[in-house]
Each structure stands twice: as structure tokens, then as C-alpha cells.
């Protein structure tokens, strides 16, 4: 596989008169986590379906693991794994039997028993291996589902909202598993309804809205697109707050909290200037903190939707 795991240029898809993807371009370096965000109807699932050869594009090109998704669909499928929004486990089978079934369906697996044993160990499913999958918790099912995806040792994995419905502890377990996969050189293409998940995991993020990519970059780069970074100073007396308000033009006081919001770019030079200004006036803040826009702010600014619209 080349250094670029996924390369997309001008990808288009329509359903009747509705344009679902309007010529998107993106590139995913190998061995990284790429997250695609967007509200419902933005085209996220369509993008995944096209890149995994489940649908055919109406225009543009895309290469996955170096293979054209149209002309070399079979080669694409042999290089990828897909975990959908809902765990695709057979509840009539045990965890071990589910994995063995995937081994039997995978032509490239030569030592099936070893593969099953290693995956059960890796995903902490050894004790429940011979229990029916119907008895598994939501987190266990998601782990089993991902383990089944790894049977053929794919180098690119598409995760479509992998932690939906999981409790916080199970979500963090999945995050740890995803990070371990990337440490082993696997490329992850992630769609998620949780912006904190993209913030925690993704090396790069693309925001899709109404079939178009409206922004791409690292989580930090996207946050810097939105103004609002500021320093929050909290004082012990109204007199201190009043003095601070006068020495920082453009600041916003909160009389009830005895706090002052001072605009800043978040850089060290800007922060040092705030502290130096306080020192010049022999003024000490009880608390000092830096606040920056989060991905929720970015999402709202770029798409006009709150994060709840992406659920």
C-alpha cells in the first residue's frame, strides 16, 4: 500500500434529482485516523458506501489502498474491513463461533484457530468466548464486531459510528483499541456522531455539509477557524475586577462571578502580555484559564447545526 491510503477526487453521487455528494476531494495518509463529520443527510454514509464499493459513484475518482474503487473493486474489498453502525454479530452463535465463521469465509486466512485465539485475547473476550453473543453487553458486541472485521488483517478499516449507544467506559475501551490498531499501522476512516470522539482520536477531520466538504484539517486547525479564544481571569473582590476591566480594553466582565474575559489568540506571547499587564498594576488573579472554541463551536459555525443535528 502507498503512503496514501485513500485518495478521492471530485466524487459525486445523486439519487434522482437529489445531489448527495457534490464533487468532494479528500486524502487519507496511511496509518492515521481520518474522521468525517456532518449532520444527518450530509452524505457521510454515502461516502463510506462508495469507498467500500457498496455503491457506484456517478462521477469523480477514488483509490483505496492504491486500487480504483470501480475498476478494481475486488482488490479494494480484499484490503479493507468495515464495521457498521450496528454490530453485525450472529446472536445464535458464541463469540468464538462468530469469529470462526469469519475465518471460514476468508480465503486468505491459513491458521484460523490461532487467529481466533489471538483476537479473543486482544479484545478481552476469552472468558465469554463460548457464551452466546445474545448475552453480550453492547460494548462486548461492538468489540466482537470489530474483532470479526480484523480476521482478514485489513490495513484500512471503515468505522461507521462505532461507539453509538455505548456507555462512557465502553467508549473509552473502543478508543484504546482504535489507537492500538493505528499504532500497528492500520488506517482508520471514522464517522461519528460524537465530536469529542473525533477530537480525541482523529489526526485529521473533514466536515461534510449538504454534499460538500466545508472544511478539512487537524482538530486544532479547525478550532482556530472560529474566533472566541480568550483568557478568563477570576478575582477576589469587585475592586480588583473593576481595575482589571479598565486595564484590558475590549474585555468582558462578569460581576457575579468576579471574572473577566480577555480576548486572546491563545499563543504564549499573548498570554505573557496578559500576565505582564497584571504585574504592572500589582494585580493578582485568583484563577487563570485559557478557553478555546471546541469542535461543537466549529460544527455550528460551518454547518449551521448544533451537534444534536448530527445524531
PDB file of C-alpha atoms in Angstrom:
ATOM      1  CA  UNK A   1       0.000   0.000   0.000  1.00  0.00           C
ATOM      2  CA  UNK A   2       1.254   3.522  -0.785  1.00  0.00           C
ATOM      3  CA  UNK A   3       1.713   6.336   1.750  1.00  0.00           C
ATOM      4  CA  UNK A   4      -1.790   7.471   0.808  1.00  0.00           C
ATOM      5  CA  UNK A   5      -4.416   5.001   1.971  1.00  0.00           C
ATOM      6  CA  UNK A   6      -7.419   6.765   0.430  1.00  0.00           C
ATOM      7  CA  UNK A   7      -7.427   9.372  -2.336  1.00  0.00           C
ATOM      8  CA  UNK A   8     -10.679  10.929  -3.541  1.00  0.00           C
ATOM      9  CA  UNK A   9     -11.126  13.483  -6.314  1.00  0.00           C
ATOM     10  CA  UNK A  10     -14.377  15.042  -7.474  1.00  0.00           C
ATOM     11  CA  UNK A  11     -16.514  12.214  -6.088  1.00  0.00           C
ATOM     12  CA  UNK A  12     -20.197  12.649  -6.976  1.00  0.00           C
ATOM     13  CA  UNK A  13     -23.373  10.756  -6.207  1.00  0.00           C
ATOM     14  CA  UNK A  14     -27.006  11.590  -6.923  1.00  0.00           C
ATOM     15  CA  UNK A  15     -30.280   9.879  -6.137  1.00  0.00           C
ATOM     16  CA  UNK A  16     -32.814  11.060  -8.656  1.00  0.00           C
ATOM     17  CA  UNK A  17     -32.797  14.862  -8.544  1.00  0.00           C
ATOM     18  CA  UNK A  18     -31.038  14.976  -5.183  1.00  0.00           C
ATOM     19  CA  UNK A  19     -27.289  15.606  -5.213  1.00  0.00           C
ATOM     20  CA  UNK A  20     -25.895  13.718  -2.220  1.00  0.00           C
ATOM     21  CA  UNK A  21     -22.185  14.221  -2.927  1.00  0.00           C
ATOM     22  CA  UNK A  22     -21.214  17.243  -4.978  1.00  0.00           C
ATOM     23  CA  UNK A  23     -17.635  16.602  -6.048  1.00  0.00           C
ATOM     24  CA  UNK A  24     -15.689  16.012  -2.832  1.00  0.00           C
ATOM     25  CA  UNK A  25     -11.901  15.761  -2.588  1.00  0.00           C
ATOM     26  CA  UNK A  26     -10.005  14.201   0.294  1.00  0.00           C
ATOM     27  CA  UNK A  27      -6.807  12.345   1.073  1.00  0.00           C
ATOM     28  CA  UNK A  28      -6.103   9.997   3.983  1.00  0.00           C
ATOM     29  CA  UNK A  29      -2.444   9.195   4.778  1.00  0.00           C
ATOM     30  CA  UNK A  30      -1.716   5.584   5.665  1.00  0.00           C
ATOM     31  CA  UNK A  31      -1.509   4.766   9.362  1.00  0.00           C
ATOM     32  CA  UNK A  32      -3.702   7.654  10.508  1.00  0.00           C
ATOM     33  CA  UNK A  33      -7.239   8.239  11.768  1.00  0.00           C
ATOM     34  CA  UNK A  34      -9.430  10.324   9.469  1.00  0.00           C
ATOM     35  CA  UNK A  35     -12.830  11.412  10.750  1.00  0.00           C
ATOM     36  CA  UNK A  36     -15.748  12.526   8.585  1.00  0.00           C
ATOM     37  CA  UNK A  37     -18.286  14.699  10.399  1.00  0.00           C
ATOM     38  CA  UNK A  38     -21.595  16.128   9.260  1.00  0.00           C
ATOM     39  CA  UNK A  39     -25.272  16.447  10.157  1.00  0.00           C
ATOM     40  CA  UNK A  40     -27.843  13.883   9.078  1.00  0.00           C
ATOM     41  CA  UNK A  41     -28.215  13.863   5.305  1.00  0.00           C
ATOM     42  CA  UNK A  42     -24.796  15.407   4.724  1.00  0.00           C
ATOM     43  CA  UNK A  43     -23.565  12.379   2.758  1.00  0.00           C
ATOM     44  CA  UNK A  44     -21.335  10.589   5.291  1.00  0.00           C
ATOM     45  CA  UNK A  45     -22.827   7.124   4.873  1.00  0.00           C
ATOM     46  CA  UNK A  46     -22.958   7.534   1.094  1.00  0.00           C
ATOM     47  CA  UNK A  47     -19.253   8.373   1.118  1.00  0.00           C
ATOM     48  CA  UNK A  48     -18.462   5.226   3.114  1.00  0.00           C
ATOM     49  CA  UNK A  49     -20.669   3.103   0.837  1.00  0.00           C
ATOM     50  CA  UNK A  50     -18.877   4.399  -2.249  1.00  0.00           C
ATOM     51  CA  UNK A  51     -15.387   3.903  -0.834  1.00  0.00           C
ATOM     52  CA  UNK A  52     -16.224   0.365   0.298  1.00  0.00           C
ATOM     53  CA  UNK A  53     -17.663  -0.491  -3.165  1.00  0.00           C
ATOM     54  CA  UNK A  54     -21.211  -0.962  -1.859  1.00  0.00           C
ATOM     55  CA  UNK A  55     -22.356   1.752  -4.286  1.00  0.00           C
ATOM     56  CA  UNK A  56     -21.091   3.089  -7.581  1.00  0.00           C
ATOM     57  CA  UNK A  57     -20.196   6.741  -7.974  1.00  0.00           C
ATOM     58  CA  UNK A  58     -21.759   8.934 -10.652  1.00  0.00           C
ATOM     59  CA  UNK A  59     -18.580  10.918 -11.151  1.00  0.00           C
ATOM     60  CA  UNK A  60     -15.058  11.511  -9.921  1.00  0.00           C
ATOM     61  CA  UNK A  61     -12.412   9.004  -8.897  1.00  0.00           C
ATOM     62  CA  UNK A  62     -11.314   7.285  -5.717  1.00  0.00           C
ATOM     63  CA  UNK A  63      -8.496   4.929  -4.883  1.00  0.00           C
ATOM     64  CA  UNK A  64      -8.460   2.826  -1.715  1.00  0.00           C
ATOM     65  CA  UNK A  65      -5.235   1.009  -0.825  1.00  0.00           C
ATOM     66  CA  UNK A  66      -3.993   2.042  -4.254  1.00  0.00           C
ATOM     67  CA  UNK A  67      -6.916   0.420  -6.104  1.00  0.00           C
ATOM     68  CA  UNK A  68      -9.613   2.144  -8.117  1.00  0.00           C
ATOM     69  CA  UNK A  69     -12.983   1.626  -6.417  1.00  0.00           C
ATOM     70  CA  UNK A  70     -14.723   0.998  -9.758  1.00  0.00           C
ATOM     71  CA  UNK A  71     -12.191  -0.850 -11.905  1.00  0.00           C
ATOM     72  CA  UNK A  72     -10.597  -2.824  -9.045  1.00  0.00           C
ATOM     73  CA  UNK A  73     -13.480  -3.283  -6.631  1.00  0.00           C
ATOM     74  CA  UNK A  74     -12.453  -6.840  -5.698  1.00  0.00           C
ATOM     75  CA  UNK A  75      -8.945  -5.708  -4.742  1.00  0.00           C
ATOM     76  CA  UNK A  76     -10.397  -2.881  -2.677  1.00  0.00           C
ATOM     77  CA  UNK A  77     -12.601  -5.318  -0.767  1.00  0.00           C
ATOM     78  CA  UNK A  78      -9.661  -7.586  -0.030  1.00  0.00           C
ATOM     79  CA  UNK A  79      -7.757  -4.697   1.549  1.00  0.00           C
ATOM     80  CA  UNK A  80     -10.444  -3.218   3.796  1.00  0.00           C
ATOM     81  CA  UNK A  81     -12.615  -4.032   6.774  1.00  0.00           C
ATOM     82  CA  UNK A  82     -15.953  -2.425   7.562  1.00  0.00           C
ATOM     83  CA  UNK A  83     -17.727  -2.066  10.897  1.00  0.00           C
ATOM     84  CA  UNK A  84     -21.187  -0.577  10.532  1.00  0.00           C
ATOM     85  CA  UNK A  85     -23.392   1.386  12.896  1.00  0.00           C
ATOM     86  CA  UNK A  86     -24.916  -1.786  14.326  1.00  0.00           C
ATOM     87  CA  UNK A  87     -22.937  -4.814  15.466  1.00  0.00           C
ATOM     88  CA  UNK A  88     -23.216  -7.481  12.761  1.00  0.00           C
ATOM     89  CA  UNK A  89     -22.812 -10.463  15.062  1.00  0.00           C
ATOM     90  CA  UNK A  90     -24.918 -13.627  14.887  1.00  0.00           C
ATOM     91  CA  UNK A  91     -26.632 -13.829  18.256  1.00  0.00           C
ATOM     92  CA  UNK A  92     -27.337 -17.559  17.801  1.00  0.00           C
ATOM     93  CA  UNK A  93     -23.583 -18.225  17.823  1.00  0.00           C
ATOM     94  CA  UNK A  94     -20.991 -17.823  20.540  1.00  0.00           C
ATOM     95  CA  UNK A  95     -18.282 -15.205  20.277  1.00  0.00           C
ATOM     96  CA  UNK A  96     -15.791 -17.851  19.232  1.00  0.00           C
ATOM     97  CA  UNK A  97     -18.166 -19.261  16.625  1.00  0.00           C
ATOM     98  CA  UNK A  98     -18.751 -15.795  15.170  1.00  0.00           C
ATOM     99  CA  UNK A  99     -15.028 -15.350  14.699  1.00  0.00           C
ATOM    100  CA  UNK A 100     -14.626 -18.854  13.284  1.00  0.00           C
ATOM    101  CA  UNK A 101     -17.397 -18.111  10.790  1.00  0.00           C
ATOM    102  CA  UNK A 102     -15.447 -15.087   9.547  1.00  0.00           C
ATOM    103  CA  UNK A 103     -12.319 -17.232   9.287  1.00  0.00           C
ATOM    104  CA  UNK A 104     -14.200 -19.787   7.191  1.00  0.00           C
ATOM    105  CA  UNK A 105     -15.425 -17.009   4.879  1.00  0.00           C
ATOM    106  CA  UNK A 106     -11.947 -15.505   4.472  1.00  0.00           C
ATOM    107  CA  UNK A 107      -9.868 -17.210   1.828  1.00  0.00           C
ATOM    108  CA  UNK A 108      -6.584 -15.642   2.931  1.00  0.00           C
ATOM    109  CA  UNK A 109      -6.564 -16.976   6.500  1.00  0.00           C
ATOM    110  CA  UNK A 110      -4.348 -20.061   6.832  1.00  0.00           C
ATOM    111  CA  UNK A 111      -4.209 -20.651  10.607  1.00  0.00           C
ATOM    112  CA  UNK A 112      -7.790 -19.990  11.686  1.00  0.00           C
ATOM    113  CA  UNK A 113      -7.566 -21.350  15.231  1.00  0.00           C
ATOM    114  CA  UNK A 114      -4.583 -19.147  16.019  1.00  0.00           C
ATOM    115  CA  UNK A 115      -6.282 -16.081  14.550  1.00  0.00           C
ATOM    116  CA  UNK A 116      -9.456 -16.679  16.582  1.00  0.00           C
ATOM    117  CA  UNK A 117      -7.487 -17.234  19.801  1.00  0.00           C
ATOM    118  CA  UNK A 118      -5.407 -14.083  19.273  1.00  0.00           C
ATOM    119  CA  UNK A 119      -8.445 -11.927  18.561  1.00  0.00           C
ATOM    120  CA  UNK A 120     -10.310 -13.219  21.604  1.00  0.00           C
ATOM    121  CA  UNK A 121      -7.272 -12.382  23.721  1.00  0.00           C
ATOM    122  CA  UNK A 122      -6.733  -8.995  22.094  1.00  0.00           C
ATOM    123  CA  UNK A 123     -10.326  -7.882  22.694  1.00  0.00           C
ATOM    124  CA  UNK A 124     -10.568  -9.353  26.205  1.00  0.00           C
ATOM    125  CA  UNK A 125     -13.266 -11.834  25.170  1.00  0.00           C
ATOM    126  CA  UNK A 126     -11.630 -15.070  26.284  1.00  0.00           C
ATOM    127  CA  UNK A 127     -13.893 -15.630  29.303  1.00  0.00           C
ATOM    128  CA  UNK A 128     -17.043 -15.044  27.242  1.00  0.00           C
ATOM    129  CA  UNK A 129     -15.813 -16.821  24.104  1.00  0.00           C
ATOM    130  CA  UNK A 130     -18.154 -19.791  24.476  1.00  0.00           C
ATOM    131  CA  UNK A 131     -21.173 -17.788  25.591  1.00  0.00           C
ATOM    132  CA  UNK A 132     -23.943 -16.884  23.173  1.00  0.00           C
ATOM    133  CA  UNK A 133     -23.484 -13.423  21.637  1.00  0.00           C
ATOM    134  CA  UNK A 134     -27.078 -12.698  22.668  1.00  0.00           C
ATOM    135  CA  UNK A 135     -25.836 -12.480  26.274  1.00  0.00           C
ATOM    136  CA  UNK A 136     -23.154  -9.889  25.455  1.00  0.00           C
ATOM    137  CA  UNK A 137     -23.398  -6.276  26.558  1.00  0.00           C
ATOM    138  CA  UNK A 138     -23.418  -3.532  23.947  1.00  0.00           C
ATOM    139  CA  UNK A 139     -19.721  -2.883  24.468  1.00  0.00           C
ATOM    140  CA  UNK A 140     -18.858  -6.569  24.144  1.00  0.00           C
ATOM    141  CA  UNK A 141     -20.829  -6.834  20.914  1.00  0.00           C
ATOM    142  CA  UNK A 142     -19.009  -3.849  19.438  1.00  0.00           C
ATOM    143  CA  UNK A 143     -15.671  -5.381  20.411  1.00  0.00           C
ATOM    144  CA  UNK A 144     -16.660  -8.715  18.865  1.00  0.00           C
ATOM    145  CA  UNK A 145     -17.861  -6.930  15.736  1.00  0.00           C
ATOM    146  CA  UNK A 146     -14.538  -5.140  15.353  1.00  0.00           C
ATOM    147  CA  UNK A 147     -12.639  -8.367  16.079  1.00  0.00           C
ATOM    148  CA  UNK A 148     -14.581 -10.043  13.254  1.00  0.00           C
ATOM    149  CA  UNK A 149     -13.579  -7.179  10.957  1.00  0.00           C
ATOM    150  CA  UNK A 150      -9.910  -7.868  11.720  1.00  0.00           C
ATOM    151  CA  UNK A 151      -9.985 -11.558  10.754  1.00  0.00           C
ATOM    152  CA  UNK A 152      -8.542 -10.882   7.316  1.00  0.00           C
ATOM    153  CA  UNK A 153      -5.916  -8.454   8.695  1.00  0.00           C
ATOM    154  CA  UNK A 154      -7.183  -5.430   6.698  1.00  0.00           C
ATOM    155  CA  UNK A 155      -4.889  -2.414   6.513  1.00  0.00           C
ATOM    156  CA  UNK A 156      -7.772   0.046   6.126  1.00  0.00           C
ATOM    157  CA  UNK A 157     -10.831  -0.083   8.375  1.00  0.00           C
ATOM    158  CA  UNK A 158     -14.026   1.913   7.968  1.00  0.00           C
ATOM    159  CA  UNK A 159     -15.735   2.526  11.308  1.00  0.00           C
ATOM    160  CA  UNK A 160     -19.244   3.914  10.957  1.00  0.00           C
ATOM    161  CA  UNK A 161     -20.254   5.377  14.338  1.00  0.00           C
ATOM    162  CA  UNK A 162     -18.562   2.550  16.282  1.00  0.00           C
ATOM    163  CA  UNK A 163     -19.475   3.765  19.793  1.00  0.00           C
ATOM    164  CA  UNK A 164     -23.113   4.769  19.306  1.00  0.00           C
ATOM    165  CA  UNK A 165     -25.137   3.677  22.334  1.00  0.00           C
ATOM    166  CA  UNK A 166     -22.144   2.661  24.425  1.00  0.00           C
ATOM    167  CA  UNK A 167     -21.583   3.833  27.992  1.00  0.00           C
ATOM    168  CA  UNK A 168     -18.571   6.123  28.633  1.00  0.00           C
ATOM    169  CA  UNK A 169     -16.342   3.298  29.875  1.00  0.00           C
ATOM    170  CA  UNK A 170     -17.059   1.120  26.816  1.00  0.00           C
ATOM    171  CA  UNK A 171     -16.460   4.096  24.536  1.00  0.00           C
ATOM    172  CA  UNK A 172     -13.038   4.677  26.034  1.00  0.00           C
ATOM    173  CA  UNK A 173     -12.227   0.989  25.669  1.00  0.00           C
ATOM    174  CA  UNK A 174     -13.048   1.246  21.966  1.00  0.00           C
ATOM    175  CA  UNK A 175     -10.898   4.364  21.687  1.00  0.00           C
ATOM    176  CA  UNK A 176      -7.977   2.445  23.169  1.00  0.00           C
ATOM    177  CA  UNK A 177      -8.482  -0.399  20.693  1.00  0.00           C
ATOM    178  CA  UNK A 178      -8.613   2.037  17.768  1.00  0.00           C
ATOM    179  CA  UNK A 179      -5.387   3.723  18.901  1.00  0.00           C
ATOM    180  CA  UNK A 180      -3.678   0.318  19.182  1.00  0.00           C
ATOM    181  CA  UNK A 181      -4.750  -0.531  15.635  1.00  0.00           C
ATOM    182  CA  UNK A 182      -3.247   2.675  14.298  1.00  0.00           C
ATOM    183  CA  UNK A 183      -0.053   2.023  16.261  1.00  0.00           C
ATOM    184  CA  UNK A 184       0.154  -1.238  14.295  1.00  0.00           C
ATOM    185  CA  UNK A 185      -0.043   0.706  11.031  1.00  0.00           C
ATOM    186  CA  UNK A 186      -3.773   0.344  10.308  1.00  0.00           C
ATOM    187  CA  UNK A 187      -5.600   3.272   8.691  1.00  0.00           C
ATOM    188  CA  UNK A 188      -8.971   4.223  10.207  1.00  0.00           C
ATOM    189  CA  UNK A 189     -11.761   6.055   8.344  1.00  0.00           C
ATOM    190  CA  UNK A 190     -14.161   7.086  11.106  1.00  0.00           C
ATOM    191  CA  UNK A 191     -17.620   8.582  11.036  1.00  0.00           C
ATOM    192  CA  UNK A 192     -19.008   9.542  14.399  1.00  0.00           C
ATOM    193  CA  UNK A 193     -21.857  11.465  15.989  1.00  0.00           C
ATOM    194  CA  UNK A 194     -19.649  12.395  18.943  1.00  0.00           C
ATOM    195  CA  UNK A 195     -17.471  15.440  18.316  1.00  0.00           C
ATOM    196  CA  UNK A 196     -15.363  14.699  21.395  1.00  0.00           C
ATOM    197  CA  UNK A 197     -14.604  11.299  19.860  1.00  0.00           C
ATOM    198  CA  UNK A 198     -13.269  12.903  16.680  1.00  0.00           C
ATOM    199  CA  UNK A 199     -11.326  15.387  18.794  1.00  0.00           C
ATOM    200  CA  UNK A 200      -9.765  12.593  20.866  1.00  0.00           C
ATOM    201  CA  UNK A 201      -8.944  10.208  18.015  1.00  0.00           C
ATOM    202  CA  UNK A 202      -8.611  11.889  14.641  1.00  0.00           C
ATOM    203  CA  UNK A 203      -5.372  13.086  13.083  1.00  0.00           C
ATOM    204  CA  UNK A 204      -7.448  14.929  10.500  1.00  0.00           C
ATOM    205  CA  UNK A 205     -11.130  15.831  10.264  1.00  0.00           C
ATOM    206  CA  UNK A 206     -13.342  16.765   7.319  1.00  0.00           C
ATOM    207  CA  UNK A 207     -16.710  18.441   7.806  1.00  0.00           C
ATOM    208  CA  UNK A 208     -19.328  17.480   5.216  1.00  0.00           C
ATOM    209  CA  UNK A 209     -22.481  19.544   4.764  1.00  0.00           C
ATOM    210  CA  UNK A 210     -25.105  19.195   2.023  1.00  0.00           C
ATOM    211  CA  UNK A 211     -22.790  17.033  -0.050  1.00  0.00           C
ATOM    212  CA  UNK A 212     -19.786  19.355   0.068  1.00  0.00           C
ATOM    213  CA  UNK A 213     -16.700  19.429   2.228  1.00  0.00           C
ATOM    214  CA  UNK A 214     -16.777  22.765   4.008  1.00  0.00           C
ATOM    215  CA  UNK A 215     -13.537  22.336   5.973  1.00  0.00           C
ATOM    216  CA  UNK A 216     -10.624  19.962   6.453  1.00  0.00           C
ATOM    217  CA  UNK A 217      -7.712  19.954   8.874  1.00  0.00           C
ATOM    218  CA  UNK A 218      -6.418  18.775  12.212  1.00  0.00           C
ATOM    219  CA  UNK A 219      -8.725  19.295  15.203  1.00  0.00           C
ATOM    220  CA  UNK A 220      -6.538  22.220  16.255  1.00  0.00           C
ATOM    221  CA  UNK A 221      -6.624  23.817  12.803  1.00  0.00           C
ATOM    222  CA  UNK A 222     -10.406  23.593  12.664  1.00  0.00           C
ATOM    223  CA  UNK A 223     -10.790  25.169  16.100  1.00  0.00           C
ATOM    224  CA  UNK A 224      -8.591  28.075  15.044  1.00  0.00           C
ATOM    225  CA  UNK A 225     -11.015  28.838  12.217  1.00  0.00           C
ATOM    226  CA  UNK A 226     -13.503  30.074  14.799  1.00  0.00           C
ATOM    227  CA  UNK A 227     -12.905  33.261  16.826  1.00  0.00           C
ATOM    228  CA  UNK A 228     -13.538  33.211  20.541  1.00  0.00           C
ATOM    229  CA  UNK A 229     -10.288  32.158  22.206  1.00  0.00           C
ATOM    230  CA  UNK A 230      -9.957  34.092  25.443  1.00  0.00           C
ATOM    231  CA  UNK A 231      -8.285  34.191  28.828  1.00  0.00           C
ATOM    232  CA  UNK A 232     -10.574  34.025  31.863  1.00  0.00           C
ATOM    233  CA  UNK A 233      -9.368  35.803  34.987  1.00  0.00           C
ATOM    234  CA  UNK A 234     -11.190  35.477  38.294  1.00  0.00           C
ATOM    235  CA  UNK A 235     -10.601  37.918  41.137  1.00  0.00           C
ATOM    236  CA  UNK A 236     -11.463  38.001  44.844  1.00  0.00           C
ATOM    237  CA  UNK A 237     -13.019  41.492  45.090  1.00  0.00           C
ATOM    238  CA  UNK A 238     -15.179  43.786  42.908  1.00  0.00           C
ATOM    239  CA  UNK A 239     -12.446  46.444  43.131  1.00  0.00           C
ATOM    240  CA  UNK A 240      -9.895  44.105  41.562  1.00  0.00           C
ATOM    241  CA  UNK A 241     -12.345  43.183  38.828  1.00  0.00           C
ATOM    242  CA  UNK A 242     -13.022  46.873  38.156  1.00  0.00           C
ATOM    243  CA  UNK A 243      -9.325  47.660  37.841  1.00  0.00           C
ATOM    244  CA  UNK A 244      -8.729  44.678  35.552  1.00  0.00           C
ATOM    245  CA  UNK A 245     -11.634  45.753  33.332  1.00  0.00           C
ATOM    246  CA  UNK A 246     -10.016  49.170  32.905  1.00  0.00           C
ATOM    247  CA  UNK A 247      -6.546  47.855  32.065  1.00  0.00           C
ATOM    248  CA  UNK A 248      -7.800  45.351  29.464  1.00  0.00           C
ATOM    249  CA  UNK A 249      -9.786  47.303  26.826  1.00  0.00           C
ATOM    250  CA  UNK A 250     -12.300  45.125  24.999  1.00  0.00           C
ATOM    251  CA  UNK A 251     -12.603  42.669  27.879  1.00  0.00           C
ATOM    252  CA  UNK A 252     -15.960  41.424  29.207  1.00  0.00           C
ATOM    253  CA  UNK A 253     -16.592  41.407  32.966  1.00  0.00           C
ATOM    254  CA  UNK A 254     -18.872  39.023  34.840  1.00  0.00           C
ATOM    255  CA  UNK A 255     -19.727  40.915  38.016  1.00  0.00           C
ATOM    256  CA  UNK A 256     -21.479  37.992  39.686  1.00  0.00           C
ATOM    257  CA  UNK A 257     -18.571  35.573  39.176  1.00  0.00           C
ATOM    258  CA  UNK A 258     -15.923  38.290  39.660  1.00  0.00           C
ATOM    259  CA  UNK A 259     -14.441  37.090  36.375  1.00  0.00           C
ATOM    260  CA  UNK A 260     -13.090  38.847  33.315  1.00  0.00           C
ATOM    261  CA  UNK A 261     -12.981  37.525  29.772  1.00  0.00           C
ATOM    262  CA  UNK A 262      -9.943  38.886  27.897  1.00  0.00           C
ATOM    263  CA  UNK A 263      -9.710  38.249  24.105  1.00  0.00           C
ATOM    264  CA  UNK A 264      -6.573  36.305  23.168  1.00  0.00           C
ATOM    265  CA  UNK A 265      -5.178  34.196  20.345  1.00  0.00           C
ATOM    266  CA  UNK A 266      -4.063  31.562  22.853  1.00  0.00           C
ATOM    267  CA  UNK A 267      -0.392  31.915  21.923  1.00  0.00           C
ATOM    268  CA  UNK A 268       2.371  32.176  24.515  1.00  0.00           C
ATOM    269  CA  UNK A 269       3.188  35.766  23.538  1.00  0.00           C
ATOM    270  CA  UNK A 270      -0.425  36.829  24.056  1.00  0.00           C
ATOM    271  CA  UNK A 271      -0.660  35.023  27.390  1.00  0.00           C
ATOM    272  CA  UNK A 272       2.613  36.547  28.580  1.00  0.00           C
ATOM    273  CA  UNK A 273       1.286  40.014  27.706  1.00  0.00           C
ATOM    274  CA  UNK A 274      -1.775  39.444  29.903  1.00  0.00           C
ATOM    275  CA  UNK A 275       0.361  38.344  32.859  1.00  0.00           C
ATOM    276  CA  UNK A 276       2.808  41.237  32.371  1.00  0.00           C
ATOM    277  CA  UNK A 277      -0.098  43.692  32.307  1.00  0.00           C
ATOM    278  CA  UNK A 278      -1.410  42.306  35.598  1.00  0.00           C
ATOM    279  CA  UNK A 279       2.049  42.548  37.116  1.00  0.00           C
ATOM    280  CA  UNK A 280       2.443  46.179  36.014  1.00  0.00           C
ATOM    281  CA  UNK A 281      -0.601  47.080  38.084  1.00  0.00           C
ATOM    282  CA  UNK A 282       0.325  44.818  41.015  1.00  0.00           C
ATOM    283  CA  UNK A 283      -2.839  42.852  40.386  1.00  0.00           C
ATOM    284  CA  UNK A 284      -3.148  39.126  41.002  1.00  0.00           C
ATOM    285  CA  UNK A 285      -5.888  36.868  39.662  1.00  0.00           C
ATOM    286  CA  UNK A 286      -7.290  34.150  41.879  1.00  0.00           C
ATOM    287  CA  UNK A 287      -7.754  31.897  38.812  1.00  0.00           C
ATOM    288  CA  UNK A 288      -6.303  31.985  35.305  1.00  0.00           C
ATOM    289  CA  UNK A 289      -7.513  29.776  32.463  1.00  0.00           C
ATOM    290  CA  UNK A 290      -7.449  29.709  28.661  1.00  0.00           C
ATOM    291  CA  UNK A 291     -10.616  28.865  26.753  1.00  0.00           C
ATOM    292  CA  UNK A 292     -10.701  27.951  23.071  1.00  0.00           C
ATOM    293  CA  UNK A 293     -13.591  27.067  20.746  1.00  0.00           C
ATOM    294  CA  UNK A 294     -14.329  23.338  20.657  1.00  0.00           C
ATOM    295  CA  UNK A 295     -15.471  21.197  17.750  1.00  0.00           C
ATOM    296  CA  UNK A 296     -19.070  21.869  18.730  1.00  0.00           C
ATOM    297  CA  UNK A 297     -18.482  25.565  18.001  1.00  0.00           C
ATOM    298  CA  UNK A 298     -16.755  24.673  14.729  1.00  0.00           C
ATOM    299  CA  UNK A 299     -19.583  22.361  13.693  1.00  0.00           C
ATOM    300  CA  UNK A 300     -22.209  25.004  14.387  1.00  0.00           C
ATOM    301  CA  UNK A 301     -20.309  27.729  12.564  1.00  0.00           C
ATOM    302  CA  UNK A 302     -19.620  25.612   9.485  1.00  0.00           C
ATOM    303  CA  UNK A 303     -22.942  23.819   9.093  1.00  0.00           C
ATOM    304  CA  UNK A 304     -25.449  25.987  10.912  1.00  0.00           C
ATOM    305  CA  UNK A 305     -26.403  22.974  13.048  1.00  0.00           C
ATOM    306  CA  UNK A 306     -25.764  22.156  16.701  1.00  0.00           C
ATOM    307  CA  UNK A 307     -24.114  18.785  17.318  1.00  0.00           C
ATOM    308  CA  UNK A 308     -27.522  17.327  18.181  1.00  0.00           C
ATOM    309  CA  UNK A 309     -28.372  17.667  14.484  1.00  0.00           C
ATOM    310  CA  UNK A 310     -25.663  15.120  13.730  1.00  0.00           C
ATOM    311  CA  UNK A 311     -27.218  12.459  15.917  1.00  0.00           C
TER     312      UNK A 311
END
